[in-house]
Amino acid sequence: MPFRPRYTGLIDKYRDRLPVHDDTRIISLGEGNTPLIRLHNVPRLLEKDVDIYVKYEGLNPTGSFKDRGMTMAVTKAVEAGSKAIICASTGNTSAAAAAYAARAGITAFVLIPDGKIAMGKLAQAMMYGAITIQIKGNFDDGMQLVKEMTEHAPVTIVNSINPFRLQGQKTAAFEIVEELGRAPDFHCLPVGNAGNITAHWIGYSEYAPPSDGPVTEACTSCDGHCPYGGGGIVGSRPTMVGYQAAGSAPFLRGGPVAEPDTVATAIRIGNPQSWDNAWTVQRESGGWFDECTDTEILAAQKLLAEREGVFCEPASAASLAGAMRDVRDGKIPEGSSIVCTLTGNGLKDPDTAIKQSSAPVITTEAQLDAVKTAILDNMD
Ligand SMILES: *Cc1c(COP(=O)(O)O)cnc(C)c1O
């Protein structure tokens, strides 16, 4: 029986499109290669003829897409001789940084907003052995401190301003194109710092470079001449659509938001680090930004879990919430193929899930009659 070679992570798979050398020691946990799930029930509910796929990034090793960037960032940090990494985080970056640092045998320092982080994410940073610094401030305050700290201590920043992060994250676009045999018409993502929407655009642009001009001005890894580009593997790139939480929507307000607030803590960011790149992506792809209320976000999260069996965290559901609205309004036309990135796993934030779920939990005596009643009363 022919066996397929073991999957060993995205750097091994996309080695020729990533800035690594033959003898680079790869720090990997088998990230990437996540399922692209075609939704059956949601398009039916919308009564629209659209193909919606969700890219379930919550199935990465630490439960979010951050692992794609972190395998590259930590691999390069170790290659450069770094003994410690640092990040500011709303939770998922710290979880990924902590895990990959543990794998590499180096130290991770993580700055998180005191009290505004989902329980699962805090548990991860602690279990993976990071040194957690809870600041009495928000993500944006933490980001500022991390940038200043690199002048005072020998630590490598692994936030998405580290260009290797975006290089790792661009591989999600490769996987989507390979699986669909083409680029989707629309790609919808939740937007916080806007690193991920930028990374996807870089990936799509490498597989379908424009015939004139630079591959994409959003890529800082080259001067318009992508060392990995020129592929022309497929003929088109998607329209990129970014959704923010209404209480935390600097791209809709036209500038930083001082006190960002949303139940979607992963995108509770008022001062996005990839501001210029995100606008470049919007312009080059002909896309747009929009905002979703917390109510819409939670409704989409629940719909996806109850109707499709896919459990993502609140921030991730912003992509589907926004896409559903734009499909309903015709902004995304019928006949389109749409990919929504589900950035993180629903298990990251059990508190929010339990609080908003209306699914019945029935308590009974441990007796046949009682359980029988509970079942027969609830059959339809
Ligand atoms: C980091 C993160 C985002 C936001 O990604 P950006 O690159 O900052 O725009 C969205 N959802 C989840 C679950 C995240 O962890």
Coordinates of C-alpha atoms and ligand atoms in Angstrom, one line a residue:
M1 CA 0.0 0.0 0.0
P2 CA 1.5 3.4 -0.9
F3 CA 1.8 5.7 2.0
R4 CA 1.7 9.4 1.8
P5 CA 4.7 11.2 3.5
R6 CA 3.9 12.5 7.0
Y7 CA 2.7 16.1 7.0
T8 CA 5.4 18.1 8.8
G9 CA 4.1 21.7 8.8
L10 CA 3.8 24.5 6.4
I11 CA 7.5 25.5 6.2
D12 CA 8.4 22.1 4.9
K13 CA 5.5 22.1 2.5
Y14 CA 6.1 25.6 1.1
R15 CA 9.9 25.8 1.7
D16 CA 10.6 27.2 -1.8
R17 CA 8.2 30.1 -1.2
L18 CA 9.5 31.0 2.3
P19 CA 12.7 32.7 3.5
V20 CA 14.4 29.7 5.0
H21 CA 17.7 27.9 4.1
D22 CA 18.3 24.2 3.6
D23 CA 20.0 24.0 6.9
T24 CA 17.6 26.2 8.9
R25 CA 16.3 24.4 12.0
I26 CA 12.6 24.4 11.6
I27 CA 10.4 25.0 14.7
S28 CA 7.1 23.4 13.8
L29 CA 4.1 21.8 15.5
G30 CA 2.5 20.6 12.3
E31 CA 0.6 23.8 11.7
G32 CA -1.4 24.6 8.5
N33 CA -3.2 22.1 6.3
T34 CA -6.5 23.1 7.9
P35 CA -9.9 22.0 6.5
L36 CA -11.8 24.1 4.0
I37 CA -15.4 23.3 4.8
R38 CA -18.2 24.0 2.4
L39 CA -21.3 25.3 4.2
H40 CA -24.6 23.5 3.4
N41 CA -27.2 25.0 5.6
V42 CA -26.2 28.7 5.8
P43 CA -26.6 29.4 2.0
R44 CA -29.9 27.7 2.1
L45 CA -31.0 29.9 5.0
L46 CA -29.9 32.9 3.0
E47 CA -31.9 31.7 0.0
K48 CA -29.1 32.8 -2.2
D49 CA -27.1 30.9 -4.8
V50 CA -23.6 31.3 -3.3
D51 CA -20.8 28.9 -2.4
I52 CA -19.6 29.7 1.1
Y53 CA -16.5 27.9 2.4
V54 CA -15.0 28.3 5.9
K55 CA -11.3 27.9 6.4
Y56 CA -11.2 26.4 9.9
E57 CA -8.0 27.9 11.3
G58 CA -9.1 26.9 14.8
L59 CA -7.7 23.5 14.1
N60 CA -4.1 24.7 14.1
P61 CA -2.0 23.3 17.0
T62 CA -2.7 26.1 19.4
G63 CA -6.2 26.7 18.0
S64 CA -5.7 29.8 15.8
F65 CA -4.1 31.0 12.5
K66 CA -1.3 32.6 14.6
D67 CA 0.5 29.3 14.5
R68 CA 1.2 29.8 10.7
G69 CA 3.0 33.1 11.5
M70 CA 4.6 31.8 14.6
T71 CA 6.4 28.8 13.1
M72 CA 8.2 31.3 10.8
A73 CA 8.8 34.0 13.4
V74 CA 10.3 31.6 15.9
T75 CA 12.2 29.6 13.3
K76 CA 13.9 32.9 12.2
A77 CA 14.4 34.1 15.7
V78 CA 16.2 30.9 16.6
E79 CA 18.2 31.0 13.4
A80 CA 19.4 34.5 14.4
G81 CA 20.4 33.3 17.8
S82 CA 17.6 34.9 19.8
K83 CA 17.1 33.4 23.3
A84 CA 13.8 35.2 24.0
I85 CA 10.7 36.4 22.2
I86 CA 8.1 39.0 23.2
C87 CA 4.6 39.9 22.1
A88 CA 1.6 42.0 23.0
S89 CA -1.5 39.9 22.6
T90 CA -5.3 39.7 22.9
G91 CA -4.6 36.1 23.7
N92 CA -4.0 34.0 20.6
T93 CA -0.6 35.4 19.7
S94 CA 0.6 34.8 23.2
A95 CA -0.7 31.2 23.1
A96 CA 1.2 30.6 19.8
A97 CA 4.3 32.4 20.9
A98 CA 4.4 30.4 24.2
A99 CA 4.0 27.1 22.4
Y100 CA 6.6 27.6 19.7
A101 CA 9.1 29.1 22.3
A102 CA 8.6 25.9 24.4
R103 CA 9.2 23.8 21.3
A104 CA 12.4 25.8 20.5
G105 CA 13.6 25.9 24.1
I106 CA 13.6 29.7 24.4
T107 CA 11.8 32.1 26.6
A108 CA 8.5 33.8 25.7
F109 CA 7.3 37.0 27.4
V110 CA 3.7 37.9 26.7
L111 CA 1.9 41.1 27.5
I112 CA -1.8 40.7 27.8
P113 CA -4.6 43.1 28.8
D114 CA -5.6 42.5 32.4
G115 CA -9.0 40.8 32.6
K116 CA -9.9 41.1 28.9
I117 CA -8.5 37.8 27.6
A118 CA -10.5 34.6 27.0
M119 CA -9.8 31.9 29.6
G120 CA -8.6 29.3 27.2
K121 CA -5.9 31.6 25.9
L122 CA -4.6 32.5 29.3
A123 CA -4.5 28.8 30.2
Q124 CA -2.4 28.1 27.1
A125 CA 0.2 30.8 27.8
M126 CA 0.5 29.6 31.4
M127 CA 0.7 25.9 30.5
Y128 CA 3.2 26.4 27.7
G129 CA 5.4 28.1 30.3
A130 CA 5.5 31.7 29.0
I131 CA 6.2 34.5 31.4
T132 CA 2.9 36.4 31.4
I133 CA 2.8 40.1 32.1
Q134 CA -0.8 41.3 32.6
I135 CA -0.9 45.1 32.0
K136 CA -3.5 47.4 33.3
G137 CA -4.2 48.6 29.8
N138 CA -5.4 47.3 26.4
F139 CA -3.7 45.6 23.5
D140 CA -2.6 48.9 22.0
D141 CA -0.9 49.9 25.2
G142 CA 0.9 46.5 25.2
M143 CA 2.0 46.9 21.6
Q144 CA 3.5 50.3 22.4
L145 CA 5.4 48.9 25.4
V146 CA 6.7 45.9 23.4
K147 CA 8.1 48.1 20.7
E148 CA 9.9 50.2 23.3
M149 CA 11.1 47.2 25.2
T150 CA 13.3 45.9 22.3
E151 CA 15.5 48.9 22.9
H152 CA 16.1 47.8 26.5
A153 CA 16.3 44.0 26.3
P154 CA 17.6 41.4 23.8
V155 CA 14.2 40.1 22.8
T156 CA 12.7 39.5 19.4
I157 CA 9.2 40.8 18.7
V158 CA 6.9 38.2 17.3
N159 CA 3.8 40.4 16.7
S160 CA 2.7 40.7 13.1
I161 CA 5.0 43.7 12.6
N162 CA 7.6 40.9 12.4
P163 CA 7.6 40.4 8.6
F164 CA 8.2 36.6 8.9
R165 CA 4.8 36.3 10.6
L166 CA 3.0 37.4 7.4
Q167 CA 5.2 35.1 5.3
G168 CA 4.0 32.2 7.3
Q169 CA 0.4 33.3 7.3
K170 CA 0.3 33.8 3.5
T171 CA 0.3 30.0 3.1
A172 CA -3.4 29.8 4.0
A173 CA -4.1 31.5 0.7
F174 CA -2.0 28.8 -1.1
E175 CA -3.9 26.0 0.5
I176 CA -7.3 27.6 -0.5
V177 CA -6.2 28.0 -4.1
E178 CA -4.8 24.5 -4.3
E179 CA -8.0 23.0 -2.9
L180 CA -10.5 25.0 -5.0
G181 CA -8.3 24.8 -8.1
R182 CA -8.7 28.6 -8.4
A183 CA -8.9 31.7 -6.1
P184 CA -12.4 32.3 -4.6
D185 CA -14.3 35.4 -5.8
F186 CA -14.4 36.9 -2.3
H187 CA -12.3 36.3 0.8
C188 CA -13.7 37.6 4.0
L189 CA -11.7 38.0 7.2
P190 CA -12.1 39.5 10.7
V191 CA -9.7 42.4 11.0
G192 CA -7.8 43.5 14.1
N193 CA -4.2 44.6 13.4
A194 CA -4.9 43.7 9.7
G195 CA -1.8 41.5 9.5
N196 CA -3.8 38.4 8.3
I197 CA -5.7 40.2 5.5
T198 CA -2.4 41.5 4.3
A199 CA -0.8 38.0 4.5
H200 CA -3.6 36.4 2.5
W201 CA -3.3 39.1 -0.2
I202 CA 0.5 38.4 -0.4
G203 CA -0.3 34.7 -0.8
Y204 CA -2.9 35.2 -3.4
S205 CA -0.7 37.7 -5.3
E206 CA 2.2 35.2 -5.4
Y207 CA -0.1 32.6 -7.0
A208 CA -1.7 35.1 -9.5
P209 CA 0.7 38.0 -10.0
P210 CA -0.7 40.9 -11.9
S211 CA 0.7 41.3 -15.4
D212 CA 2.1 44.7 -14.7
G213 CA 3.5 46.4 -11.7
P214 CA 4.7 44.9 -8.4
V215 CA 3.1 41.7 -7.1
T216 CA 1.6 43.7 -4.3
E217 CA 2.8 46.8 -2.6
A218 CA 1.5 45.3 0.7
C219 CA 4.5 43.0 0.9
T220 CA 7.5 44.4 2.7
S221 CA 9.7 41.3 2.0
C222 CA 10.7 42.5 -1.4
D223 CA 10.9 45.7 -3.5
G224 CA 8.1 44.8 -5.9
H225 CA 9.9 41.8 -7.2
C226 CA 8.7 38.8 -5.2
P227 CA 11.5 36.3 -4.9
Y228 CA 8.9 33.6 -4.8
G229 CA 6.4 35.1 -7.2
G230 CA 6.0 35.1 -11.0
G231 CA 4.1 31.8 -10.5
G232 CA 1.0 32.6 -12.5
I233 CA -0.5 29.4 -11.0
V234 CA -4.0 30.7 -11.3
G235 CA -5.6 33.5 -13.2
S236 CA -7.2 35.7 -10.6
R237 CA -7.1 37.1 -7.1
P238 CA -10.2 37.5 -4.8
T239 CA -11.8 40.6 -3.7
M240 CA -10.7 41.0 -0.1
V241 CA -13.3 42.0 2.5
G242 CA -12.4 42.9 6.1
Y243 CA -14.9 43.0 8.9
Q244 CA -14.4 44.8 12.2
A245 CA -16.4 44.8 15.4
A246 CA -18.5 47.9 15.6
G247 CA -17.0 49.0 19.0
S248 CA -13.5 48.5 17.6
A249 CA -13.6 49.7 14.0
P250 CA -10.7 52.1 13.2
F251 CA -10.9 51.2 9.5
L252 CA -14.5 52.5 9.5
R253 CA -13.8 55.5 11.6
G254 CA -10.8 56.6 9.5
G255 CA -8.3 56.5 12.4
P256 CA -7.4 55.0 15.8
V257 CA -10.1 54.3 18.3
A258 CA -9.1 55.2 21.8
E259 CA -11.2 52.8 23.9
P260 CA -12.0 49.8 21.6
D261 CA -14.7 47.5 23.0
T262 CA -16.3 44.2 21.8
V263 CA -17.1 40.7 22.9
A264 CA -14.8 39.6 20.2
T265 CA -11.7 40.2 22.3
A266 CA -9.3 38.9 19.5
I267 CA -10.1 42.0 17.4
R268 CA -10.4 44.5 20.3
I269 CA -7.7 46.6 18.7
G270 CA -8.0 50.4 18.3
N271 CA -4.7 51.2 16.5
P272 CA -4.0 48.6 13.8
Q273 CA -0.3 47.9 13.1
S274 CA -0.8 47.1 9.4
W275 CA -2.9 50.2 8.7
D276 CA -1.2 51.2 5.4
N277 CA -1.0 47.6 4.1
A278 CA -4.6 47.0 4.8
W279 CA -5.6 50.0 2.7
T280 CA -3.3 48.8 -0.1
V281 CA -5.1 45.4 0.0
Q282 CA -8.4 47.2 -0.2
R283 CA -7.3 49.2 -3.1
E284 CA -5.5 46.5 -5.1
S285 CA -8.2 43.9 -4.6
G286 CA -11.2 46.3 -5.1
G287 CA -12.5 45.2 -1.7
W288 CA -14.0 47.0 1.3
F289 CA -14.2 47.2 5.1
D290 CA -17.3 47.0 7.1
E291 CA -18.4 46.5 10.7
C292 CA -20.5 44.0 12.6
T293 CA -22.2 44.5 15.9
D294 CA -21.5 42.2 18.8
T295 CA -25.1 40.9 18.4
E296 CA -24.5 40.0 14.8
I297 CA -21.1 38.4 15.6
L298 CA -22.6 36.2 18.4
A299 CA -25.6 35.2 16.2
A300 CA -23.2 34.1 13.4
Q301 CA -21.1 32.2 15.8
K302 CA -24.1 30.3 17.1
L303 CA -25.6 29.7 13.6
L304 CA -22.3 28.2 12.4
A305 CA -22.1 25.9 15.4
E306 CA -25.8 24.9 15.5
R307 CA -26.4 24.6 11.7
E308 CA -23.0 23.5 10.4
G309 CA -21.2 21.9 13.4
V310 CA -18.3 24.3 13.3
F311 CA -17.4 26.1 16.5
C312 CA -15.3 29.2 16.2
E313 CA -14.5 32.0 18.6
P314 CA -16.5 35.2 18.5
A315 CA -13.9 37.3 16.5
S316 CA -13.8 34.6 13.8
A317 CA -17.6 34.8 13.3
A318 CA -17.3 38.4 12.2
S319 CA -16.2 37.1 8.8
L320 CA -19.4 35.1 8.3
A321 CA -21.6 37.7 9.9
G322 CA -20.4 40.3 7.5
A323 CA -20.4 38.0 4.5
M324 CA -24.0 37.0 5.2
R325 CA -25.1 40.6 5.3
D326 CA -23.2 41.4 2.1
V327 CA -24.7 38.4 0.3
R328 CA -28.2 39.4 1.5
D329 CA -27.7 43.0 0.3
G330 CA -26.3 41.8 -3.0
K331 CA -23.0 43.5 -2.4
I332 CA -21.6 40.0 -2.9
P333 CA -23.5 38.8 -6.0
E334 CA -25.2 35.5 -6.5
G335 CA -23.0 32.9 -8.2
S336 CA -20.0 34.0 -6.1
S337 CA -17.6 31.7 -4.3
I338 CA -16.7 33.0 -0.9
V339 CA -14.2 31.9 1.6
C340 CA -14.5 33.1 5.2
T341 CA -11.5 32.6 7.5
L342 CA -12.5 31.2 10.9
T343 CA -9.4 32.5 12.7
G344 CA -9.7 30.7 16.0
N345 CA -11.3 27.8 17.9
G346 CA -14.5 28.2 19.8
L347 CA -13.0 26.4 22.8
K348 CA -10.8 29.4 23.4
D349 CA -13.6 31.3 24.9
P350 CA -16.0 28.9 26.7
D351 CA -17.4 31.6 29.0
T352 CA -18.9 33.7 26.1
A353 CA -20.2 30.5 24.5
I354 CA -22.0 29.2 27.6
K355 CA -23.4 32.7 28.4
Q356 CA -25.0 33.1 25.0
S357 CA -26.1 29.6 24.1
S358 CA -29.8 28.9 24.5
A359 CA -29.5 25.1 24.1
P360 CA -31.4 23.3 26.8
V361 CA -29.5 21.7 29.7
I362 CA -31.9 19.4 31.6
T363 CA -31.1 18.2 35.1
T364 CA -32.9 15.1 36.2
E365 CA -32.8 12.2 38.7
A366 CA -30.5 9.4 37.5
Q367 CA -33.5 7.3 36.8
L368 CA -34.8 5.7 33.6
D369 CA -38.2 7.4 33.8
A370 CA -36.8 10.9 34.3
V371 CA -34.4 10.6 31.4
K372 CA -37.1 9.1 29.2
T373 CA -39.3 12.0 29.9
A374 CA -36.5 14.4 29.1
I375 CA -36.0 12.7 25.8
L376 CA -39.6 12.2 24.7
D377 CA -40.5 15.8 25.7
N378 CA -37.8 17.1 23.4
M379 CA -38.3 15.0 20.2
D380 CA -39.8 16.7 17.3
Ligands
LIG1 C1 -5.3 37.7 15.7 C2 -6.7 37.4 15.5 C3 -7.6 38.1 14.6 C4 -7.1 39.3 13.9 O1 -6.1 39.2 13.0 P1 -5.2 40.4 12.5 O2 -4.1 39.9 11.7 O3 -4.7 41.1 13.8 O4 -6.1 41.3 11.7 C5 -8.8 37.7 14.4 N1 -9.3 36.6 15.0 C6 -8.6 35.8 15.8 C7 -9.2 34.7 16.5 C8 -7.3 36.2 16.1 O5 -6.6 35.5 17.0

